[in-house]
Short mmCIF file of C-alpha atoms in Angstrom, two decimals:
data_model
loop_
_atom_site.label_atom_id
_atom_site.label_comp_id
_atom_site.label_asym_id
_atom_site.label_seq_id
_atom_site.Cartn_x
_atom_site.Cartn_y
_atom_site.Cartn_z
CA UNK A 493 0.00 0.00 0.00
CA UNK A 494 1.92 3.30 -1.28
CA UNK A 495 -0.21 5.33 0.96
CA UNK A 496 -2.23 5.35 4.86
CA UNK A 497 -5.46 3.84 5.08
CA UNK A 498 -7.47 6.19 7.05
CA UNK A 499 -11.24 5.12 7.47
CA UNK A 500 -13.63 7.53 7.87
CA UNK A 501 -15.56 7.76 11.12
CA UNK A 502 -18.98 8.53 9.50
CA UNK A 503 -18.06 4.62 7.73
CA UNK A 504 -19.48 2.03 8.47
CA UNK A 505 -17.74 -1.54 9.34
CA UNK A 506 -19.97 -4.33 10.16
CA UNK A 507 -18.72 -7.96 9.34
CA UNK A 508 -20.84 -11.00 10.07
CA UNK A 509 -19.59 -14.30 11.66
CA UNK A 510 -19.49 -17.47 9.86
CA UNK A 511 -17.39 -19.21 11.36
CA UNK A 512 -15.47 -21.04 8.72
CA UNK A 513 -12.47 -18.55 9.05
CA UNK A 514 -12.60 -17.40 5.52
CA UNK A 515 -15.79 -15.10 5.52
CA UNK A 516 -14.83 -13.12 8.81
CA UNK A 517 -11.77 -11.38 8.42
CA UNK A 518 -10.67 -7.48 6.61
CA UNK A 519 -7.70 -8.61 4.77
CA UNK A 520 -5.09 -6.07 4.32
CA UNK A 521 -3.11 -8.01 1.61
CA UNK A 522 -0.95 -5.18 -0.25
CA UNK A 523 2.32 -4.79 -1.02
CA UNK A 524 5.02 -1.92 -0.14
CA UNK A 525 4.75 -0.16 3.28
CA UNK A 526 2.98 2.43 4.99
CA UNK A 527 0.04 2.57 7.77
CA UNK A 528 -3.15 1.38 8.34
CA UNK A 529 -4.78 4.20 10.30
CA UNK A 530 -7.81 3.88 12.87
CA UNK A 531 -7.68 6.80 14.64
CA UNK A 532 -10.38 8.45 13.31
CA UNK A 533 -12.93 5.32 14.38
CA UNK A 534 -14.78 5.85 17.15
CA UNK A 535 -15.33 3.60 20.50
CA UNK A 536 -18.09 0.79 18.80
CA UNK A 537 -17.38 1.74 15.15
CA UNK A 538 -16.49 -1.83 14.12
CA UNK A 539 -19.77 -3.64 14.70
CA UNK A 540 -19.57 -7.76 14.60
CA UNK A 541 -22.16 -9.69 14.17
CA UNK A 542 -23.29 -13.68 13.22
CA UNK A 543 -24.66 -14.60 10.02
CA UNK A 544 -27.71 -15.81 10.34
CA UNK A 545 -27.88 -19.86 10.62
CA UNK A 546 -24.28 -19.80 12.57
CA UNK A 547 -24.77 -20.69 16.47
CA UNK A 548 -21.43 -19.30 18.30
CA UNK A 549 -19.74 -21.88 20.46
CA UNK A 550 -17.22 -21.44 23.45
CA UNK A 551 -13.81 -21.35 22.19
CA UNK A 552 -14.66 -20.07 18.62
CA UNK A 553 -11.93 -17.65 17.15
CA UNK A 554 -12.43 -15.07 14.96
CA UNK A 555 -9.61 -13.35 12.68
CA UNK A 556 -11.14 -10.21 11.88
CA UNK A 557 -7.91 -8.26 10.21
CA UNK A 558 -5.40 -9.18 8.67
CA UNK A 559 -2.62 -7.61 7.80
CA UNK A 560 0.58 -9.58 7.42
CA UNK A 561 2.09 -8.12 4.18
CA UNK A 562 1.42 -4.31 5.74
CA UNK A 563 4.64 -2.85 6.25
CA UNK A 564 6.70 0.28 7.32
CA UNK A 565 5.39 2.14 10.55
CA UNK A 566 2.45 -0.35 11.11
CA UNK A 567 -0.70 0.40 12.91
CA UNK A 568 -2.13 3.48 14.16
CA UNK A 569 -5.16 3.72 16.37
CA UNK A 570 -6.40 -0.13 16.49
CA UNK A 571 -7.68 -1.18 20.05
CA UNK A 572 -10.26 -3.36 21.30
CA UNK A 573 -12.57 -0.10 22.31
CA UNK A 574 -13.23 0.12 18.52
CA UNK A 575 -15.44 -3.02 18.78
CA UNK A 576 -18.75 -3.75 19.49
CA UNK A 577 -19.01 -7.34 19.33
CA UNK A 578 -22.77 -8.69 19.53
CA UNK A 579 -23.50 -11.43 22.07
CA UNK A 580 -26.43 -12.67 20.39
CA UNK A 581 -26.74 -16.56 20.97
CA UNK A 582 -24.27 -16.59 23.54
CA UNK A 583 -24.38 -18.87 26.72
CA UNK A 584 -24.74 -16.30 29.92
CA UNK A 585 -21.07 -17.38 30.87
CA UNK A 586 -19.25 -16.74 27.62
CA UNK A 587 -17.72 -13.38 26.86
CA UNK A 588 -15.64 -11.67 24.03
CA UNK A 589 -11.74 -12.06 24.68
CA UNK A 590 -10.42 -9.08 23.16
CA UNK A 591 -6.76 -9.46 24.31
CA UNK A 592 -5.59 -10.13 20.50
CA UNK A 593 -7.72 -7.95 18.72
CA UNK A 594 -5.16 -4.82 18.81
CA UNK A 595 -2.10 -7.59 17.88
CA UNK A 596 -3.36 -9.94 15.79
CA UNK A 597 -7.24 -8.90 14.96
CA UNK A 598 -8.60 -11.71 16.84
CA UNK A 599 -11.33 -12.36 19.55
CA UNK A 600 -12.63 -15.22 20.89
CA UNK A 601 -15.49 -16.47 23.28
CA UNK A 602 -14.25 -17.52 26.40
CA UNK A 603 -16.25 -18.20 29.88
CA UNK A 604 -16.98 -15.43 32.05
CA UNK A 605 -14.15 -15.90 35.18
CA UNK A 606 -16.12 -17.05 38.21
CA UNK A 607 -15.26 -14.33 41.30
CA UNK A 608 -16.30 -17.48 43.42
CA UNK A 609 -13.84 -19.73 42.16
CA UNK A 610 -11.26 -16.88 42.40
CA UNK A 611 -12.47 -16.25 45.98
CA UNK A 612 -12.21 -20.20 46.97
CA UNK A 613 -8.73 -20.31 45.19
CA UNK A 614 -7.27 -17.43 47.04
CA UNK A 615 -8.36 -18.56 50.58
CA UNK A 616 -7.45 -22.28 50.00
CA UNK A 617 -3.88 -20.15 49.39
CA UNK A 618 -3.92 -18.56 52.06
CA UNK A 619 -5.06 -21.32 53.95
CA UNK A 620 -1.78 -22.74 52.92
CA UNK A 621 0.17 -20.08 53.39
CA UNK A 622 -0.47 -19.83 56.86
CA UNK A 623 -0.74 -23.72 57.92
CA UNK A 624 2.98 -23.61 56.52
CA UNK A 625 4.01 -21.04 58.48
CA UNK A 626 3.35 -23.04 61.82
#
């Protein structure tokens, strides 16, 4: 790409999910180098939905850029804020992991972390802690 890709923030990005990891990814496949710019997107420009017939699933990835022959000064303005992922069909326990999205365009439904299992684990620690320090 010879020059910045700058979307516009009155654009509008809205993929759908199908789940068979070719239909749900942007790819950025140009040569040369320069920038792909997101600054201008707003928090919850990049809408994601399903397509209609796909039922999400814990554990299901999603590659929704790609950008592996962009060059040069890289990426400007990408962050998970940018999304708004729909939950439609998803268990109550599942969530979006966004963790990737910035690095490697990719989220993924994972469960919700339990605070009582966190809770349990830290005073069975503690627990530990102190029976060791008898």
């Amino acid at each position: 790409m010879a020059a910045p890709l700058a979307p516009d923030r009155h654009g509008e990005c809205l993929p759908e999910l199908f789940g068979n990891r070719s239909n749900d990814k942007i790819v950025f496949n140009a040569s040369g180098s320069g920038v792909l710019e997101f600054s201008a997107l707003t928090a919850g420009s990049l809408g994601v939905t399903f397509a209609g017939g796909y039922t999400p699933g814990l554990g299901h990835s999603f590659d929704l850029l790609d950008w592996t022959a962009v060059s040069g000064t890289g990426i400007s303005g990408l962050s998970a804020s940018l999304l708004n992922a729909s939950t439609a069909g998803f268990d109550p326990a599942w969530i979006w992991d966004t963790s990737a999205f910035a690095s490697d365009g990719v989220i993924t439904i994972v469960l919700v972390p339990e605070p009582a299992r966190v809770f349990f684990l830290a005073c069975g620690l503690m627990a530990l802690h102190l029976s060791r320090r008898r």
